[in-house]
Amino acid sequence: MTAVEHSRESKGDLSLPAPRWDNPSVERHPLSGHRYTSREFFNQEWNEVWGKAWLLLGRETHLDVPGSYQVENVGPESIIMVRQTDDSIKAFYNVCQHRGTRLTFSREGETENFTCPYHGWTYATNGKLVDAQDPEDFPENPCDHVTLTELRCEVFAGFIWVNMDPNCKPLRDYLGPICDDWERYNPEQWKRFTAMTVNVPCNWKVLQDNFCESYHLPAVHPQLRENHEESYLKSTFDICLEGHSRMVMQGATPSETQYGPDPPLTNGLAERLKVWDLDPEDFADRALEVRRELQKQMRIVGAERGHEHYVNLRDEQLTDAHMYNIFPNCSLTFGSDGLLFQRMTPHPTDPEQCVFDHWYYAFTPPTGAELLRAQTNIRIDGEETDHQFFDYGDQPMGIIPEQDVAITIGQQLGLRSRGFTEAKASGQEDRISWFHQTIDEYVEGLRP
Ligand code: FES
Ligand SMILES: [Fe+2]
C-alpha cells in the first residue's frame, strides 16, 4: 500500500461530508447592549474567560532557533513565547519578578536572555534568573530561586496556544472535533501572506459575533454571491460542547438565492475553472455542476502541482468554505489551500475597543478567490509578509475586512443607545447564542 493510499484509508471516505458535531439545543441568548459596554462585565470576562480559556497566540515557524521569541499582548497582559534549547516552546508572562516592570517591548527577536531595563535582572530563555545586581543585599540570592512566571503552552496546527490557568485541560481536549478537521490541511506548513493588526473602536465580541453568522453576507458583502451559495438553508452549522462552532458554506457555486434555480456561470466561477485547467465554455449552461467537477479535477491536477494535503481533504474541503469560531476569540476560515485568520483581543482597559488581526495563511501566495479574501498588504513572491499595525481608517485593509469592520463600529454605537434593549436573533444566528452562553458559563464558574 502506498503512503497516499494509506493516508486516504486512515482519513476515511473523503466523498462524505464531515461528521456532525454534538449540536446540543441552544436557547436564544438575551443579548443586551450591556454585554458590550459594561466595565463590570468586561472585568468578569477578563478574570473568568481570558484567565481560563486556551488562547491562540503565536506561530511556531516564527521561533525557528533556540532563543527566538515572539511577544503577544492580550488585554492588559503581555506574554513571551520562546524556543528552548531542547526545541520545545515555553511561555512566560512578560514581567520582571523584581518589581514588576515589563521585560521587553519587542514583538519578536532572538536572544540569549531577557534583561530587565529597570535594575538589570537577567533571565535565561528558560525563565530562570541568572543575574541580579548586588545579590548579597537580599535575604537570599534571588538567582537561587527566582524564575519568570510560566504559562501552559502547547502547539497545534503550527500555532502556539497558551493558557493562563495552570490547571487547564490539555489543548486537544479543549479543541475537540476541530483537531481532525484542521489536521487534514497541514496548515503548519502554510505561510502568512497578509498580516494587519488594527485597533478598532468596538467591543471584541461585536466582531466575533459577526464572524459567527452569515446572515449579513447579502447586505454587507454582495460580491460574494458569485462564488458562494449564501443561503443558510444550504449551509451546515455545528456547535460542540467544548464551546466552538463551525459553518460549512458551499463554494464554487453561484448563489441560487440570488440568481434563481438556473444560475449563470459567473466571472468568479469561470476564473476558478481556468485555475484548474477546465474550460469555462464547457460549463456555460451548467454552473451548478462546477463544484463537483472542480473537486474531481483538483484531485487529479492538485497532486501534480504538489498539493500533497489534498489526499486527506474531504471533497467538500476542496471547494467549500469551512468557518470555525474558536472560543473565545478566533475565527478561522479554511479553503483548500489557505486560511483567513481573524482574531479579536480586548483593549487593556476599555470595553468599547479591541485589537483585530486580519491575517491570511496559505500554501502558496493567494490568487483568484483567495486574493479576494486577503486583498491588501499581500506578498506574492512567496515570502512571508511584513506585519502592519495601525488604527482603523489610517490604512486600507481590503474590501471584505473593511465591510465587516465598518459595520461592527456602527453596531457598537447602537449598542450603547437607550433605544436598544435586546437582540432579536434568527435561527441561523444560533452560533452567536452558543458563544454568549459559553461566556456566561465561564463567568458563572460552570466552565471549563
Ligand atoms: S523591576 Fe526588573 S530589575 Fe527591577
Ligand atoms: Fe463579513
Coordinates of C-alpha atoms and ligand atoms in Angstrom, one line a residue:
M1 CA 0.0 0.0 0.0
T2 CA 1.4 3.4 -0.9
A3 CA 1.6 6.2 1.5
V4 CA -1.1 8.0 -0.4
E5 CA -3.5 5.0 -0.2
H6 CA -2.7 4.5 3.5
S7 CA -3.4 8.2 4.2
R8 CA -6.7 8.0 2.3
E9 CA -7.7 5.0 4.2
S10 CA -6.8 6.4 7.6
K11 CA -8.8 9.6 7.0
G12 CA -12.0 7.7 5.9
D13 CA -14.2 8.1 2.9
L14 CA -13.4 11.5 1.5
S15 CA -16.6 11.8 -0.5
L16 CA -18.6 12.0 2.7
P17 CA -19.2 15.3 4.4
A18 CA -17.6 16.0 7.8
P19 CA -19.3 14.2 10.7
R20 CA -21.7 16.4 12.5
W21 CA -20.8 17.8 16.0
D22 CA -22.7 17.5 19.3
N23 CA -25.3 20.2 18.4
P24 CA -27.0 20.5 21.8
S25 CA -30.1 22.6 21.6
V26 CA -29.4 26.3 22.1
E27 CA -31.6 28.8 23.7
R28 CA -31.7 32.3 22.1
H29 CA -29.4 34.2 24.4
P30 CA -30.5 37.6 25.6
L31 CA -28.0 39.9 24.0
S32 CA -28.3 43.4 25.6
G33 CA -26.0 46.3 24.9
H34 CA -24.7 46.0 28.4
R35 CA -22.6 43.0 27.4
Y36 CA -20.6 45.1 25.0
T37 CA -20.3 48.3 27.0
S38 CA -20.2 47.5 30.7
R39 CA -16.8 47.7 32.5
E40 CA -18.1 45.3 35.2
F41 CA -18.9 42.6 32.6
F42 CA -15.6 43.3 30.9
N43 CA -13.7 42.7 34.1
Q44 CA -15.7 39.5 34.8
E45 CA -14.8 38.2 31.3
W46 CA -11.2 39.1 31.9
N47 CA -11.0 37.1 35.1
E48 CA -13.2 34.1 34.2
V49 CA -12.9 33.7 30.4
W50 CA -9.5 35.1 29.4
G51 CA -7.8 33.6 32.5
K52 CA -9.1 30.1 31.8
A53 CA -9.5 29.5 28.1
W54 CA -6.8 28.3 25.7
L55 CA -5.7 31.3 23.5
L56 CA -4.2 31.0 20.1
L57 CA -1.2 33.3 20.4
G58 CA 1.8 32.5 18.3
R59 CA 3.2 30.8 15.2
E60 CA 5.7 28.0 15.6
T61 CA 7.7 28.9 12.4
H62 CA 8.5 32.3 13.9
L63 CA 10.5 30.6 16.6
D64 CA 13.0 28.9 14.3
V65 CA 16.1 28.6 16.5
P66 CA 16.6 28.3 20.3
G67 CA 16.3 31.8 21.8
S68 CA 13.9 33.1 19.1
Y69 CA 10.9 34.6 20.7
Q70 CA 7.5 36.2 20.0
V71 CA 5.6 38.6 22.3
E72 CA 1.8 38.9 22.1
N73 CA -0.4 41.2 24.2
V74 CA -3.8 40.0 25.4
G75 CA -5.8 42.8 27.1
P76 CA -3.6 44.0 30.0
E77 CA -1.3 41.0 29.8
S78 CA 1.8 40.5 27.7
I79 CA 3.2 37.0 27.0
I80 CA 6.6 35.9 25.8
M81 CA 6.8 32.6 23.8
V82 CA 10.4 31.4 23.4
R83 CA 12.1 28.4 21.7
Q84 CA 14.1 26.3 24.2
T85 CA 17.4 24.5 23.6
D86 CA 15.6 21.2 23.5
D87 CA 13.3 22.6 20.8
S88 CA 10.3 22.8 23.0
I89 CA 8.5 26.2 23.4
K90 CA 7.8 27.8 26.8
A91 CA 5.6 30.8 27.5
F92 CA 6.1 33.4 30.3
Y93 CA 4.3 36.5 31.5
N94 CA 6.4 39.4 30.2
V95 CA 7.0 40.8 33.7
C96 CA 10.2 41.1 35.8
Q97 CA 9.9 39.4 39.2
H98 CA 11.9 42.1 41.0
R99 CA 9.4 44.9 40.9
G100 CA 7.1 44.2 38.1
T101 CA 8.5 46.0 35.1
R102 CA 7.6 44.8 31.6
L103 CA 10.7 43.0 30.4
T104 CA 10.6 43.6 26.7
F105 CA 8.6 45.8 24.3
S106 CA 9.9 43.9 21.2
R107 CA 7.4 42.0 19.2
E108 CA 9.8 39.3 18.3
G109 CA 13.5 38.6 18.1
E110 CA 16.3 36.3 19.0
T111 CA 18.2 36.5 22.3
E112 CA 20.3 34.6 24.8
N113 CA 18.4 36.1 27.8
F114 CA 15.9 38.8 28.8
T115 CA 17.4 41.7 30.8
C116 CA 15.0 44.0 32.7
P117 CA 15.5 47.6 31.7
Y118 CA 15.0 48.8 35.3
H119 CA 17.7 47.2 37.5
G120 CA 19.1 44.8 35.1
W121 CA 17.9 41.4 36.4
T122 CA 18.6 38.9 33.7
Y123 CA 16.6 35.8 32.9
A124 CA 17.7 32.9 30.7
T125 CA 15.3 31.9 28.0
N126 CA 14.1 29.0 30.2
G127 CA 12.8 31.7 32.6
K128 CA 15.5 31.2 35.3
L129 CA 17.0 34.4 36.8
V130 CA 20.7 34.1 36.1
D131 CA 22.0 37.5 37.1
A132 CA 20.9 40.2 39.7
Q133 CA 22.7 43.3 40.8
D134 CA 24.1 43.1 44.4
P135 CA 22.7 39.7 45.2
E136 CA 24.3 39.8 48.7
D137 CA 21.9 42.6 49.6
F138 CA 18.9 40.3 49.5
P139 CA 17.9 37.8 52.3
E140 CA 18.7 35.1 49.8
N141 CA 20.4 35.3 46.5
P142 CA 17.5 35.8 44.1
C143 CA 19.3 33.8 41.4
D144 CA 18.8 30.7 43.6
H145 CA 15.1 30.7 43.5
V146 CA 13.5 33.3 41.1
T147 CA 12.1 32.4 37.7
L148 CA 9.7 34.1 35.4
T149 CA 6.0 33.0 35.8
E150 CA 5.4 30.3 33.3
L151 CA 2.1 29.6 31.5
R152 CA 0.7 26.4 30.0
C153 CA 1.8 26.2 26.3
E154 CA 1.1 23.7 23.5
V155 CA 1.4 23.7 19.8
F156 CA -1.2 22.6 17.3
A157 CA -1.7 23.3 13.6
G158 CA 1.6 25.3 13.6
F159 CA 0.1 27.7 16.1
I160 CA 1.3 28.3 19.7
W161 CA -1.6 28.2 22.2
V162 CA -1.3 29.5 25.8
N163 CA -3.5 29.1 28.8
M164 CA -3.2 31.3 31.9
D165 CA -4.9 28.7 34.1
P166 CA -2.3 26.3 35.4
N167 CA -5.0 23.6 35.9
C168 CA -6.4 23.7 32.4
K169 CA -7.2 20.6 30.4
P170 CA -4.9 19.6 27.5
L171 CA -5.3 21.7 24.3
R172 CA -6.6 18.8 22.2
D173 CA -9.4 18.1 24.7
Y174 CA -10.3 21.8 24.6
L175 CA -10.4 21.9 20.8
G176 CA -12.4 18.7 20.5
P177 CA -13.7 17.9 16.9
I178 CA -11.7 20.8 15.4
C179 CA -8.4 18.8 15.6
D180 CA -9.3 16.2 12.9
D181 CA -10.7 18.8 10.5
W182 CA -7.7 21.1 10.7
E183 CA -5.0 18.4 10.6
R184 CA -6.2 17.4 7.1
Y185 CA -4.9 20.7 5.6
N186 CA -1.3 20.5 7.0
P187 CA -1.7 24.2 8.0
E188 CA 1.6 24.2 9.9
Q189 CA 3.3 24.4 6.5
W190 CA 1.4 27.5 5.4
K191 CA 3.0 30.9 5.3
R192 CA 1.4 34.2 6.2
F193 CA 0.9 36.4 3.2
T194 CA -1.3 39.2 4.8
A195 CA -0.8 40.5 8.3
M196 CA -2.7 43.5 9.6
T197 CA -3.3 44.3 13.2
V198 CA -5.8 47.1 13.6
N199 CA -7.2 49.0 16.6
V200 CA -11.0 49.0 16.2
P201 CA -13.5 51.0 18.3
C202 CA -15.8 48.2 19.2
N203 CA -16.1 45.5 21.9
W204 CA -14.1 42.3 20.9
K205 CA -17.4 40.3 20.9
V206 CA -19.0 42.5 18.3
L207 CA -16.5 41.3 15.7
Q208 CA -16.7 37.7 16.9
D209 CA -20.5 37.8 16.7
N210 CA -20.2 39.0 13.2
F211 CA -18.0 36.0 12.3
C212 CA -20.5 33.7 13.9
E213 CA -23.2 34.3 11.3
S214 CA -23.5 34.6 7.6
Y215 CA -26.9 36.4 7.7
H216 CA -25.0 39.6 7.0
L217 CA -23.4 38.4 3.7
P218 CA -26.0 39.6 1.2
A219 CA -26.2 43.1 2.6
V220 CA -22.6 43.6 3.7
H221 CA -20.6 41.6 1.1
P222 CA -22.8 41.4 -2.0
Q223 CA -19.8 40.5 -4.1
L224 CA -19.5 37.0 -2.5
R225 CA -22.7 35.8 -4.2
E226 CA -20.8 35.0 -7.4
N227 CA -18.8 32.2 -5.7
H228 CA -20.8 31.1 -2.7
E229 CA -24.2 29.7 -2.1
E230 CA -25.2 32.1 0.7
S231 CA -28.5 30.6 1.6
Y232 CA -28.4 29.4 5.2
L233 CA -30.6 26.5 4.0
K234 CA -27.7 25.1 2.1
S235 CA -25.0 25.7 4.7
T236 CA -24.2 23.3 7.6
F237 CA -24.0 24.7 11.1
D238 CA -22.4 22.8 14.0
I239 CA -21.6 23.6 17.6
C240 CA -19.6 21.4 20.0
L241 CA -19.8 21.0 23.7
E242 CA -16.3 22.5 24.0
G243 CA -17.8 25.8 23.1
H244 CA -16.7 26.2 19.4
S245 CA -18.8 26.3 16.3
R246 CA -18.4 25.6 12.6
M247 CA -20.2 26.6 9.4
V248 CA -19.6 24.9 6.1
M249 CA -20.8 27.1 3.2
Q250 CA -20.8 25.7 -0.4
G251 CA -18.2 27.2 -2.6
A252 CA -17.7 27.1 -6.3
T253 CA -21.4 27.6 -6.6
P254 CA -23.2 30.8 -7.6
S255 CA -25.9 31.7 -5.1
E256 CA -29.2 30.2 -6.2
T257 CA -30.9 32.5 -3.8
Q258 CA -29.5 35.5 -5.7
Y259 CA -29.6 34.1 -9.3
G260 CA -32.5 31.7 -9.2
P261 CA -32.6 27.9 -9.8
D262 CA -30.7 28.0 -13.1
P263 CA -27.8 30.4 -12.2
P264 CA -25.4 31.7 -14.8
L265 CA -21.7 30.9 -14.9
T266 CA -20.3 33.9 -13.1
N267 CA -17.0 35.5 -13.8
G268 CA -15.7 34.3 -10.4
L269 CA -16.5 30.7 -11.3
A270 CA -15.0 31.0 -14.7
E271 CA -11.8 32.2 -13.2
R272 CA -11.7 29.3 -10.8
L273 CA -12.2 26.8 -13.6
K274 CA -9.3 28.3 -15.5
V275 CA -7.0 27.9 -12.5
W276 CA -7.6 24.2 -12.6
D277 CA -7.3 23.9 -16.4
L278 CA -11.0 23.5 -17.0
D279 CA -12.7 25.4 -19.9
P280 CA -15.5 27.8 -18.7
E281 CA -17.2 27.3 -22.1
D282 CA -17.9 23.7 -21.1
F283 CA -19.9 24.9 -18.2
A284 CA -21.7 27.8 -19.8
D285 CA -25.2 26.4 -19.1
R286 CA -24.4 24.0 -16.2
A287 CA -23.0 26.3 -13.5
L288 CA -24.4 24.1 -10.7
E289 CA -22.0 21.2 -11.9
V290 CA -18.9 23.3 -11.4
R291 CA -18.4 22.4 -7.8
R292 CA -18.4 18.6 -8.3
E293 CA -16.2 18.8 -11.4
L294 CA -13.7 21.1 -9.7
Q295 CA -13.5 18.6 -6.8
K296 CA -12.6 15.8 -9.3
Q297 CA -10.2 18.0 -11.2
M298 CA -8.4 19.3 -8.1
R299 CA -7.7 15.7 -7.0
I300 CA -6.0 15.0 -10.4
V301 CA -4.2 18.2 -11.0
G302 CA -3.6 19.0 -7.3
A303 CA -1.3 16.0 -6.9
E304 CA 0.8 17.0 -9.9
R305 CA 1.1 20.6 -8.6
G306 CA 2.3 19.4 -5.2
H307 CA -0.8 19.9 -3.1
E308 CA 0.0 16.9 -1.0
H309 CA -2.6 17.6 1.6
Y310 CA -5.4 17.0 -0.9
V311 CA -5.1 13.3 -0.2
N312 CA -6.6 13.9 3.2
L313 CA -9.1 16.6 2.3
R314 CA -12.8 15.7 2.0
D315 CA -14.4 16.6 -1.3
E316 CA -16.2 19.4 0.4
Q317 CA -12.9 20.7 1.9
L318 CA -11.6 21.2 -1.7
T319 CA -14.3 23.6 -2.7
D320 CA -16.3 24.8 0.4
A321 CA -15.6 27.5 3.0
H322 CA -15.2 25.9 6.4
M323 CA -15.5 28.6 9.1
Y324 CA -14.5 27.9 12.7
N325 CA -15.2 30.1 15.6
I326 CA -12.8 29.1 18.3
F327 CA -13.9 30.1 21.8
P328 CA -13.3 32.8 22.8
N329 CA -11.7 35.0 20.2
C330 CA -10.7 33.5 16.9
S331 CA -12.5 32.9 13.6
L332 CA -10.5 30.8 11.1
T333 CA -12.0 30.2 7.6
F334 CA -10.3 27.4 5.7
G335 CA -10.3 27.0 2.0
S336 CA -8.4 24.1 0.3
D337 CA -5.1 26.0 0.3
G338 CA -5.4 28.8 2.7
L339 CA -7.0 30.1 5.9
L340 CA -8.3 33.5 6.8
F341 CA -7.3 34.2 10.3
Q342 CA -9.4 36.7 12.3
R343 CA -8.7 37.3 16.0
M344 CA -10.2 39.8 18.4
T345 CA -8.5 40.7 21.7
P346 CA -9.8 43.1 24.2
H347 CA -8.3 46.5 24.8
P348 CA -6.4 46.6 28.1
T349 CA -9.0 48.8 29.9
D350 CA -11.8 49.9 27.5
P351 CA -14.7 47.6 26.8
E352 CA -15.5 49.6 23.7
Q353 CA -12.3 49.0 21.9
C354 CA -10.4 45.9 20.7
V355 CA -7.5 44.8 18.6
F356 CA -8.3 43.0 15.4
D357 CA -5.9 40.7 13.5
H358 CA -6.7 40.1 9.9
W359 CA -4.2 37.7 8.5
Y360 CA -4.1 35.2 5.7
Y361 CA -2.0 32.0 5.7
A362 CA -1.7 29.9 2.6
F363 CA 0.1 27.1 0.8
T364 CA 1.2 29.4 -2.0
P365 CA 0.7 33.1 -2.5
P366 CA -3.0 33.8 -2.9
T367 CA -4.7 34.1 -6.3
G368 CA -8.3 34.3 -7.5
A369 CA -10.9 33.9 -4.8
E370 CA -8.1 33.7 -2.1
L371 CA -6.8 37.0 -3.3
L372 CA -10.2 38.5 -2.8
R373 CA -10.1 37.4 0.8
A374 CA -6.5 38.6 1.5
Q375 CA -6.8 41.7 -0.6
T376 CA -4.1 44.1 0.7
N377 CA -0.6 44.0 2.0
I378 CA 0.0 40.8 0.1
R379 CA 3.3 39.3 -0.7
I380 CA 3.1 37.4 -4.0
D381 CA 6.8 36.5 -4.2
G382 CA 6.4 33.5 -1.8
E383 CA 8.0 35.3 1.2
E384 CA 6.1 35.9 4.4
T385 CA 4.6 39.4 4.6
D386 CA 5.6 42.3 6.9
H387 CA 3.3 42.7 9.8
Q388 CA 1.4 46.1 9.8
F389 CA -0.1 47.8 12.8
F390 CA -2.5 50.7 12.6
D391 CA -5.7 52.3 13.7
Y392 CA -8.8 51.6 11.7
G393 CA -9.1 54.1 8.9
D394 CA -5.5 55.0 8.7
Q395 CA -4.6 52.5 6.0
P396 CA -6.6 50.4 3.6
M397 CA -7.5 46.8 4.8
G398 CA -9.1 45.5 1.7
I399 CA -12.8 45.4 0.8
I400 CA -14.1 42.5 2.8
P401 CA -12.5 43.3 6.2
E402 CA -13.4 46.9 5.7
Q403 CA -17.0 46.0 5.1
D404 CA -17.0 43.9 8.3
V405 CA -15.2 46.4 10.5
A406 CA -17.2 49.4 9.3
I407 CA -20.5 47.6 10.2
T408 CA -19.3 46.5 13.6
I409 CA -18.2 50.0 14.5
G410 CA -21.7 51.2 13.6
Q411 CA -23.2 48.4 15.7
Q412 CA -21.1 49.4 18.7
L413 CA -22.6 52.9 18.5
G414 CA -26.1 51.5 18.6
L415 CA -25.3 49.0 21.4
R416 CA -24.8 51.9 23.7
S417 CA -28.0 53.6 22.8
R418 CA -31.0 53.8 25.2
G419 CA -33.1 53.0 22.2
F420 CA -31.8 49.4 22.1
T421 CA -32.8 46.8 24.6
E422 CA -32.1 43.3 23.2
A423 CA -31.2 41.5 20.0
K424 CA -33.8 39.6 18.1
A425 CA -31.7 36.9 16.5
S426 CA -32.7 34.4 13.8
G427 CA -32.1 30.7 13.9
Q428 CA -29.1 31.0 11.7
E429 CA -27.6 33.3 14.3
D430 CA -27.6 30.5 16.9
R431 CA -23.9 30.2 16.9
I432 CA -23.8 33.7 18.5
S433 CA -26.1 32.5 21.2
W434 CA -23.8 29.5 21.8
F435 CA -20.8 31.8 22.0
H436 CA -22.5 34.0 24.6
Q437 CA -23.9 31.1 26.5
T438 CA -20.4 29.7 26.8
I439 CA -19.1 33.1 28.0
D440 CA -21.8 33.1 30.7
E441 CA -20.9 29.6 31.8
Y442 CA -17.3 30.7 32.2
V443 CA -18.3 33.9 34.1
E444 CA -20.6 31.9 36.4
G445 CA -17.9 29.3 37.1
L446 CA -19.6 26.5 35.3
R447 CA -16.8 26.1 32.9
P448 CA -14.2 25.0 32.0
Ligands
FES1 S1 12.0 45.7 38.1 FE1 13.2 44.4 36.9 S2 15.1 44.6 37.7 FE2 14.0 45.8 39.0
FE2 FE -18.4 39.5 7.0

